mmCIF file of C-alpha atoms in Angstrom:
data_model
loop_
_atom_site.group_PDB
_atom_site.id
_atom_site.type_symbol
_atom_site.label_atom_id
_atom_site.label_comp_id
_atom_site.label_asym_id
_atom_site.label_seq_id
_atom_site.Cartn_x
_atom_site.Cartn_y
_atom_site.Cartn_z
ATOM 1 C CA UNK A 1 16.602 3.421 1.859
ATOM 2 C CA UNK A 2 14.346 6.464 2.170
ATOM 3 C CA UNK A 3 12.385 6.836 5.484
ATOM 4 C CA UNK A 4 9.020 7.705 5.931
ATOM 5 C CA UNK A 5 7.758 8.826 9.278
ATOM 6 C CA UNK A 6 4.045 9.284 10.258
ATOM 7 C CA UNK A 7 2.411 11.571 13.036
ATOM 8 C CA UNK A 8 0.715 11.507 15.067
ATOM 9 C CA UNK A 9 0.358 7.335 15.305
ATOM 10 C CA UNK A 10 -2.795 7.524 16.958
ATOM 11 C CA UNK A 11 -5.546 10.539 16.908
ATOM 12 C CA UNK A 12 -9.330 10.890 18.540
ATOM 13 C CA UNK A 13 -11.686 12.952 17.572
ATOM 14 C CA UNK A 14 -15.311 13.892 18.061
ATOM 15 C CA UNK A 15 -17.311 13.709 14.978
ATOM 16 C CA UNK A 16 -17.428 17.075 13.384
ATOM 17 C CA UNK A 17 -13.667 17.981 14.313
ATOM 18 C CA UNK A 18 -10.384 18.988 11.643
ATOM 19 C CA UNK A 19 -7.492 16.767 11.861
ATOM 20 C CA UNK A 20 -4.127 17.351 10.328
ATOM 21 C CA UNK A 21 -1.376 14.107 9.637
ATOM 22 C CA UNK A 22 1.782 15.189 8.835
ATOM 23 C CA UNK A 23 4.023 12.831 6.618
ATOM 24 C CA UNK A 24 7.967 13.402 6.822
ATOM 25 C CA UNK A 25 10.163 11.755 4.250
ATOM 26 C CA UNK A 26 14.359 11.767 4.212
ATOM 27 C CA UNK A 27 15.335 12.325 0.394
ATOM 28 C CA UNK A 28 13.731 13.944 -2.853
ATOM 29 C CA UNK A 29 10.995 12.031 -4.246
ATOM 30 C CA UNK A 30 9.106 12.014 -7.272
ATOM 31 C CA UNK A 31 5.961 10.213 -6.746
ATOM 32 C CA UNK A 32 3.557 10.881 -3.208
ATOM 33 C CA UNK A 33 0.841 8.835 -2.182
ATOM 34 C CA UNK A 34 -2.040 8.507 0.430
ATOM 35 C CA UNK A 35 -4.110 5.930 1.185
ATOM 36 C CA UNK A 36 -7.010 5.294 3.603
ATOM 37 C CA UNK A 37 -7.111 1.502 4.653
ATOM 38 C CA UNK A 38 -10.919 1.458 6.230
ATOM 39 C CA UNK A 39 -11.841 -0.409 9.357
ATOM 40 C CA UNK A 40 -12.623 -3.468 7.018
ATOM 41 C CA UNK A 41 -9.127 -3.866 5.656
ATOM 42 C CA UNK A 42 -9.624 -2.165 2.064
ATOM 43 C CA UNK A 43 -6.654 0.620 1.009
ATOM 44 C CA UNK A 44 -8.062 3.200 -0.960
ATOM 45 C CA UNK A 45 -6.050 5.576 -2.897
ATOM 46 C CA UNK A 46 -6.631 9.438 -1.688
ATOM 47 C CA UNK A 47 -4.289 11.443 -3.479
ATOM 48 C CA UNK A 48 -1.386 11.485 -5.519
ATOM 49 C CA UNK A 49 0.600 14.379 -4.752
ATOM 50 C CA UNK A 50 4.300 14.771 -5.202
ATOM 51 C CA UNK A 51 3.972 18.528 -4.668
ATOM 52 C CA UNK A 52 1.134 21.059 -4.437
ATOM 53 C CA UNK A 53 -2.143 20.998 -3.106
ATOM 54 C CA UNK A 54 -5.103 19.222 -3.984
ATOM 55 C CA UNK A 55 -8.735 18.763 -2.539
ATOM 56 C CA UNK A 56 -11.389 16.241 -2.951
ATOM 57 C CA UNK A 57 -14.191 17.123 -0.921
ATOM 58 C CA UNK A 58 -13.741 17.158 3.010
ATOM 59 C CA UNK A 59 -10.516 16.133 2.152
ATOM 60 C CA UNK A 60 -7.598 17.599 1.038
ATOM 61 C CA UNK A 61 -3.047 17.273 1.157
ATOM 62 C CA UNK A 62 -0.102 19.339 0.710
ATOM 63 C CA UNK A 63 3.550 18.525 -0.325
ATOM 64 C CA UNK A 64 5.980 20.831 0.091
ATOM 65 C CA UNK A 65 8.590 18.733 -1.749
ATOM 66 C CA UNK A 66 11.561 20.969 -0.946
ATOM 67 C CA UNK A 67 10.784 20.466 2.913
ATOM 68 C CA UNK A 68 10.896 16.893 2.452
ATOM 69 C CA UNK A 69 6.441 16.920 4.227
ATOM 70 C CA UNK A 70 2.943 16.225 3.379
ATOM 71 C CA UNK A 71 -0.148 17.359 4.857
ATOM 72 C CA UNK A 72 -3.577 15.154 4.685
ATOM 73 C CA UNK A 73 -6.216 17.393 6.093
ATOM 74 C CA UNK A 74 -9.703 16.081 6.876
ATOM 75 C CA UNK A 75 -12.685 18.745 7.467
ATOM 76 C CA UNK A 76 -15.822 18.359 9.333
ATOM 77 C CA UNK A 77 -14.611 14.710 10.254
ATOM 78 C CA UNK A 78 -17.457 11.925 9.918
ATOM 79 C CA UNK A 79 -17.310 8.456 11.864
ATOM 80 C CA UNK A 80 -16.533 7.052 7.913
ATOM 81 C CA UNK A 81 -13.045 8.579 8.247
ATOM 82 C CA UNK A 82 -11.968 6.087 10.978
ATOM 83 C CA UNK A 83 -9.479 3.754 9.939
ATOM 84 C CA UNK A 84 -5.145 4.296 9.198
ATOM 85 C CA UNK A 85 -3.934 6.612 6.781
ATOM 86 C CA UNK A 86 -0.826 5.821 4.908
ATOM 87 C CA UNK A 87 1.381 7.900 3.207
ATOM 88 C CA UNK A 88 3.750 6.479 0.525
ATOM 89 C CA UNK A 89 6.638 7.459 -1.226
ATOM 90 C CA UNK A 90 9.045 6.924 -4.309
ATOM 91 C CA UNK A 91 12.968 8.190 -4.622
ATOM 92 C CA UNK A 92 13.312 10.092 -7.210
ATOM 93 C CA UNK A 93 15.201 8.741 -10.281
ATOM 94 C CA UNK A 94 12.692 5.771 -9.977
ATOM 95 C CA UNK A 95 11.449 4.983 -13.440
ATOM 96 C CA UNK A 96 10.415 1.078 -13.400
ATOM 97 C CA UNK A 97 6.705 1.337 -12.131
ATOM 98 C CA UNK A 98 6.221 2.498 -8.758
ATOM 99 C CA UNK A 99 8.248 1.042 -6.055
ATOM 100 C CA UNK A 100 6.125 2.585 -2.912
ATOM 101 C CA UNK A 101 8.032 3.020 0.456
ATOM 102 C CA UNK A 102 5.430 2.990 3.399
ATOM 103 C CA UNK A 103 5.117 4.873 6.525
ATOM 104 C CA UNK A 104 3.477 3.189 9.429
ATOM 105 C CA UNK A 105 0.719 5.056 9.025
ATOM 106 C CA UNK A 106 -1.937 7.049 11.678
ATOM 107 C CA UNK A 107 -4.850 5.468 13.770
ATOM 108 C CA UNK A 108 -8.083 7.588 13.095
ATOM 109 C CA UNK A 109 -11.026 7.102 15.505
ATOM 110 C CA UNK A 110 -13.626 9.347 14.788
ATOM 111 C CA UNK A 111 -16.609 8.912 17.903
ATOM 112 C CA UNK A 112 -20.328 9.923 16.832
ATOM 113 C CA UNK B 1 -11.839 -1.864 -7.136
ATOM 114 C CA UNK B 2 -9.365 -1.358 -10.485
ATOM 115 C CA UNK B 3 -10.162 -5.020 -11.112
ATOM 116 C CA UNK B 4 -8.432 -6.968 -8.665
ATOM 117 C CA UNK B 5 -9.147 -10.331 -7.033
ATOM 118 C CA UNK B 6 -6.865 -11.910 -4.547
ATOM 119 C CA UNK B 7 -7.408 -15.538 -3.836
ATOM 120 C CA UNK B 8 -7.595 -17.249 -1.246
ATOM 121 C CA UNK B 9 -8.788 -14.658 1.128
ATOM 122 C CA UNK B 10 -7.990 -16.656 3.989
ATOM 123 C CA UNK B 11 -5.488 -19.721 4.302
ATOM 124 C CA UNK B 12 -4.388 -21.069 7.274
ATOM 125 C CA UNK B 13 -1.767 -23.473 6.990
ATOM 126 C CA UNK B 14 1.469 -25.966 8.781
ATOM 127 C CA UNK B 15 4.741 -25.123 9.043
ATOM 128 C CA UNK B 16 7.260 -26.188 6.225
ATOM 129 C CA UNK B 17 4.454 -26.607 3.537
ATOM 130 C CA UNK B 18 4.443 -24.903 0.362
ATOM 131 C CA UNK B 19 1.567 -21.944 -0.253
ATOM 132 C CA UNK B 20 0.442 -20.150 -3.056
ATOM 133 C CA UNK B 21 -1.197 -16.999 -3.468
ATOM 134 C CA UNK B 22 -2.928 -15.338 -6.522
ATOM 135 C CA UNK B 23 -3.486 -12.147 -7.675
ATOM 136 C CA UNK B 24 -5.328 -11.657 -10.541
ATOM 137 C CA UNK B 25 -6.675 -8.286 -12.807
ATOM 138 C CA UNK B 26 -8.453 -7.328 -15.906
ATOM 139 C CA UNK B 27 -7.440 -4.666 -16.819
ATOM 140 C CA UNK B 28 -3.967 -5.197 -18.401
ATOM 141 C CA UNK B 29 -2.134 -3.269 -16.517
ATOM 142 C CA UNK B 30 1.906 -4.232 -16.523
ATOM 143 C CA UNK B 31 3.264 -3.274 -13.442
ATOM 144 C CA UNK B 32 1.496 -5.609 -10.954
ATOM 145 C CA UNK B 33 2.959 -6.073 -6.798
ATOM 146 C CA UNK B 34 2.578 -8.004 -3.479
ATOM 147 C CA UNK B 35 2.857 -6.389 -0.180
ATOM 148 C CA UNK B 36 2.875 -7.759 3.182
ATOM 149 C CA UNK B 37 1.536 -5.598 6.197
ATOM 150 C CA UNK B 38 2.571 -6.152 9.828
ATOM 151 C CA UNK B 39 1.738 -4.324 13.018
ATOM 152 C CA UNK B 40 4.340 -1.789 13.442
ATOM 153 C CA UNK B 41 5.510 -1.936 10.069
ATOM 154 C CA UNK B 42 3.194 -0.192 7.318
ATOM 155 C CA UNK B 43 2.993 -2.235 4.204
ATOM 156 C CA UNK B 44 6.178 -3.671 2.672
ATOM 157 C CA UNK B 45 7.067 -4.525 -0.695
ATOM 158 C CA UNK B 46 8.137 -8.621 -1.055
ATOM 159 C CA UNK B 47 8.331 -8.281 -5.427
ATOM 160 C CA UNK B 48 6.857 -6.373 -8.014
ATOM 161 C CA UNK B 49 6.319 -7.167 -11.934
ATOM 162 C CA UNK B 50 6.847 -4.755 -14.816
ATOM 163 C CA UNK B 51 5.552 -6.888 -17.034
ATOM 164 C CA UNK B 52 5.458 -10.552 -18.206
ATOM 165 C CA UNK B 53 8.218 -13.079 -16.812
ATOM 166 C CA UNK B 54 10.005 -9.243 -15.504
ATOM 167 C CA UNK B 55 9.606 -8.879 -11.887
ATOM 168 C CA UNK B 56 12.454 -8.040 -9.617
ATOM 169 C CA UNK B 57 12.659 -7.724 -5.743
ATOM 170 C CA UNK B 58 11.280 -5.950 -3.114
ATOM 171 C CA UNK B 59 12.417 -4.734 0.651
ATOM 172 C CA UNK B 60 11.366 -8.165 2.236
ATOM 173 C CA UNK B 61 12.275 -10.962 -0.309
ATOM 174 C CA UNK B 62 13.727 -13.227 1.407
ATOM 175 C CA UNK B 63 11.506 -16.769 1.854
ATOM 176 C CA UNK B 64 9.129 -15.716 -1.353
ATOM 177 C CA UNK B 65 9.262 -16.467 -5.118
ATOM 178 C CA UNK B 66 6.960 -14.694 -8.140
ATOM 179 C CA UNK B 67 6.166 -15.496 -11.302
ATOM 180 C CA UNK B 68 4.348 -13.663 -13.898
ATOM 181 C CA UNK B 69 3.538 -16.235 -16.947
ATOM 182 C CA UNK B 70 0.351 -13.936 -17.923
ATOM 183 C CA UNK B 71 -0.131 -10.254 -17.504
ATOM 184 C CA UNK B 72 -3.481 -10.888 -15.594
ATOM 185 C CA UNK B 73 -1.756 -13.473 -12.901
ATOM 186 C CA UNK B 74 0.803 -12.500 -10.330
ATOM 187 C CA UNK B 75 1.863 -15.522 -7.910
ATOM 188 C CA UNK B 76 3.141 -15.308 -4.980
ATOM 189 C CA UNK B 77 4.870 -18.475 -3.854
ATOM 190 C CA UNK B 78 6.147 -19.615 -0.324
ATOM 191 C CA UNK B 79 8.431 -22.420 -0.887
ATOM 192 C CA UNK B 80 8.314 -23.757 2.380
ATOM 193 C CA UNK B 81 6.222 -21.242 4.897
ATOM 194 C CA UNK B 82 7.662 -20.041 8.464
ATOM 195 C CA UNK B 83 5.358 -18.522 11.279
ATOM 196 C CA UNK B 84 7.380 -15.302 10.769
ATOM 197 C CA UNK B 85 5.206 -15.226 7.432
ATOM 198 C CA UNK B 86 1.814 -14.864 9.023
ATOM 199 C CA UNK B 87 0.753 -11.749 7.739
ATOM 200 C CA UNK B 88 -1.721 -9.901 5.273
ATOM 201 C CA UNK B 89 -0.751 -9.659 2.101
ATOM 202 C CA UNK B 90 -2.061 -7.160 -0.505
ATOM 203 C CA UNK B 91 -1.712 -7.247 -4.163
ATOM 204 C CA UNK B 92 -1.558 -3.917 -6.071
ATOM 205 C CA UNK B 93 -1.198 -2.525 -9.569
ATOM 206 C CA UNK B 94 -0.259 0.701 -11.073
ATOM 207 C CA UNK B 95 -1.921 2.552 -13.828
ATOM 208 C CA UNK B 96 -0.738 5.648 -15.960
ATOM 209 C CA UNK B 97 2.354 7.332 -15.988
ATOM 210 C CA UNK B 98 1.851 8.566 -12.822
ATOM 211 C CA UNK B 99 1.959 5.203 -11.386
ATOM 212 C CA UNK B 100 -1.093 5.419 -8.789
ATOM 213 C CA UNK B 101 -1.461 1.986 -7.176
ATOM 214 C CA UNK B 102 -4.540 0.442 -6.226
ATOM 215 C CA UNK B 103 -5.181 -2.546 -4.081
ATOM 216 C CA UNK B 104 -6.654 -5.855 -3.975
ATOM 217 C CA UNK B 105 -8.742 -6.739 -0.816
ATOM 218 C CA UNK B 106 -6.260 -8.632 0.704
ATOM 219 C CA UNK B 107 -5.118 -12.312 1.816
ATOM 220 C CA UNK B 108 -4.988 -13.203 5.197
ATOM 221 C CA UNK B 109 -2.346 -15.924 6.078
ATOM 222 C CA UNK B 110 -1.408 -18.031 9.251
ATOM 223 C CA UNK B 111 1.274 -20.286 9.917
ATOM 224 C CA UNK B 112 0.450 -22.176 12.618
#
């Protein structure tokens, strides 16, 4: 099956601070997710982004879909951001709802 | 919140003894799934629906049943439950033909 590889695992940062996660993936894929899974337990759907770039506030991603990567960038960071951010793919060719493969995600602490 | 409810939200429970978990929406969406998330491992997908009495399997299948009788009410069935099977386990469905999932709060499990 398709892998999914996170990095960094684990990241610190002062409040105030940029942050970049990187999301590598090891065949084509037609459907990109990320997801924010607060300190609380809740996943929240960021983005969906199979190629392109797209913002939403402080946040925003990249796919470069031909270099098999995805960028989730986070501005002016805010102790809110903490929690692990998961990025999710499908192969393409998929067409029976969304079968999701998951990396293992990156650690965000973000200290006042 | 996409109109999810998981239920219970926490079980513990004994070795051997069957368990039951449901996920239930409002929305009538058809493709409806259960996850299972791990340390180390991201989420993983145990079944999915695409729509009444159609589901199929997931990555980590083995040990778990579905059924679908409703399109509001995915089950998620462990015949006879093994400590291997303490986990979290989400619910999610998709919407619109991009297929962007959203998640349930989650149901904690322990086999003791």
């Amino acid at each position: 099956g398709i892998q999914v590889e996170q990095s960094p695992p684990d990241l610190i940062l002062q409040e105030g601070a940029n942050s970049t996660l990187r999301c590598n993936f090891s065949d084509s894929v037609n459907n990109l997710q990320w997801f924010h899974q607060n300190p609380w337990g809740q996943l929240i759907n960021l983005f969906y982004i199979p190629s392109g770039t797209k913002q939403n506030g402080r946040l925003s991603a990249t796919t470069v879909a031909t270099e098999r990567y995805s960028l989730l960038y986070i501005s002016s960071s805010q102790t809110t951001d903490s929690g692990v951010y998961f990025c999710a793919v499908e192969l393409g060719g998929e067409t029976s709802g969304s079968r999701l493969t998951f990396g293992e995600g990156t650690q965000l602490t973000v200290n006042p | 919140d996409a109109g999810i409810t998981q239920s219970p939200r926490h079980k513990v429970t004994e070795t051997g003894t069957p368990v039951t978990l449901r996920c239930h929406q409002t929305e009538n969406h058809r493709y409806m799934y259960w996850y299972r998330q791990d340390p180390g491992h991201g989420l993983r997908l145990i079944h999915y629906s695409y729509g009444v009495k159609d589901t199929d399997k997931g990555e980590v299948s083995d040990g778990y049943s579905v059924s679908r009788s409703k399109t509001e009410d995915f089950l998620l069935t462990l015949e006879s439950a093994t400590s291997s099977q303490t986990s979290v386990y989400f619910c999610a469905i998709s919407t619109g033909p991009r297929n962007i999932q959203y998640f349930g709060a989650g149901t904690r499990l322990s086999v003791l």
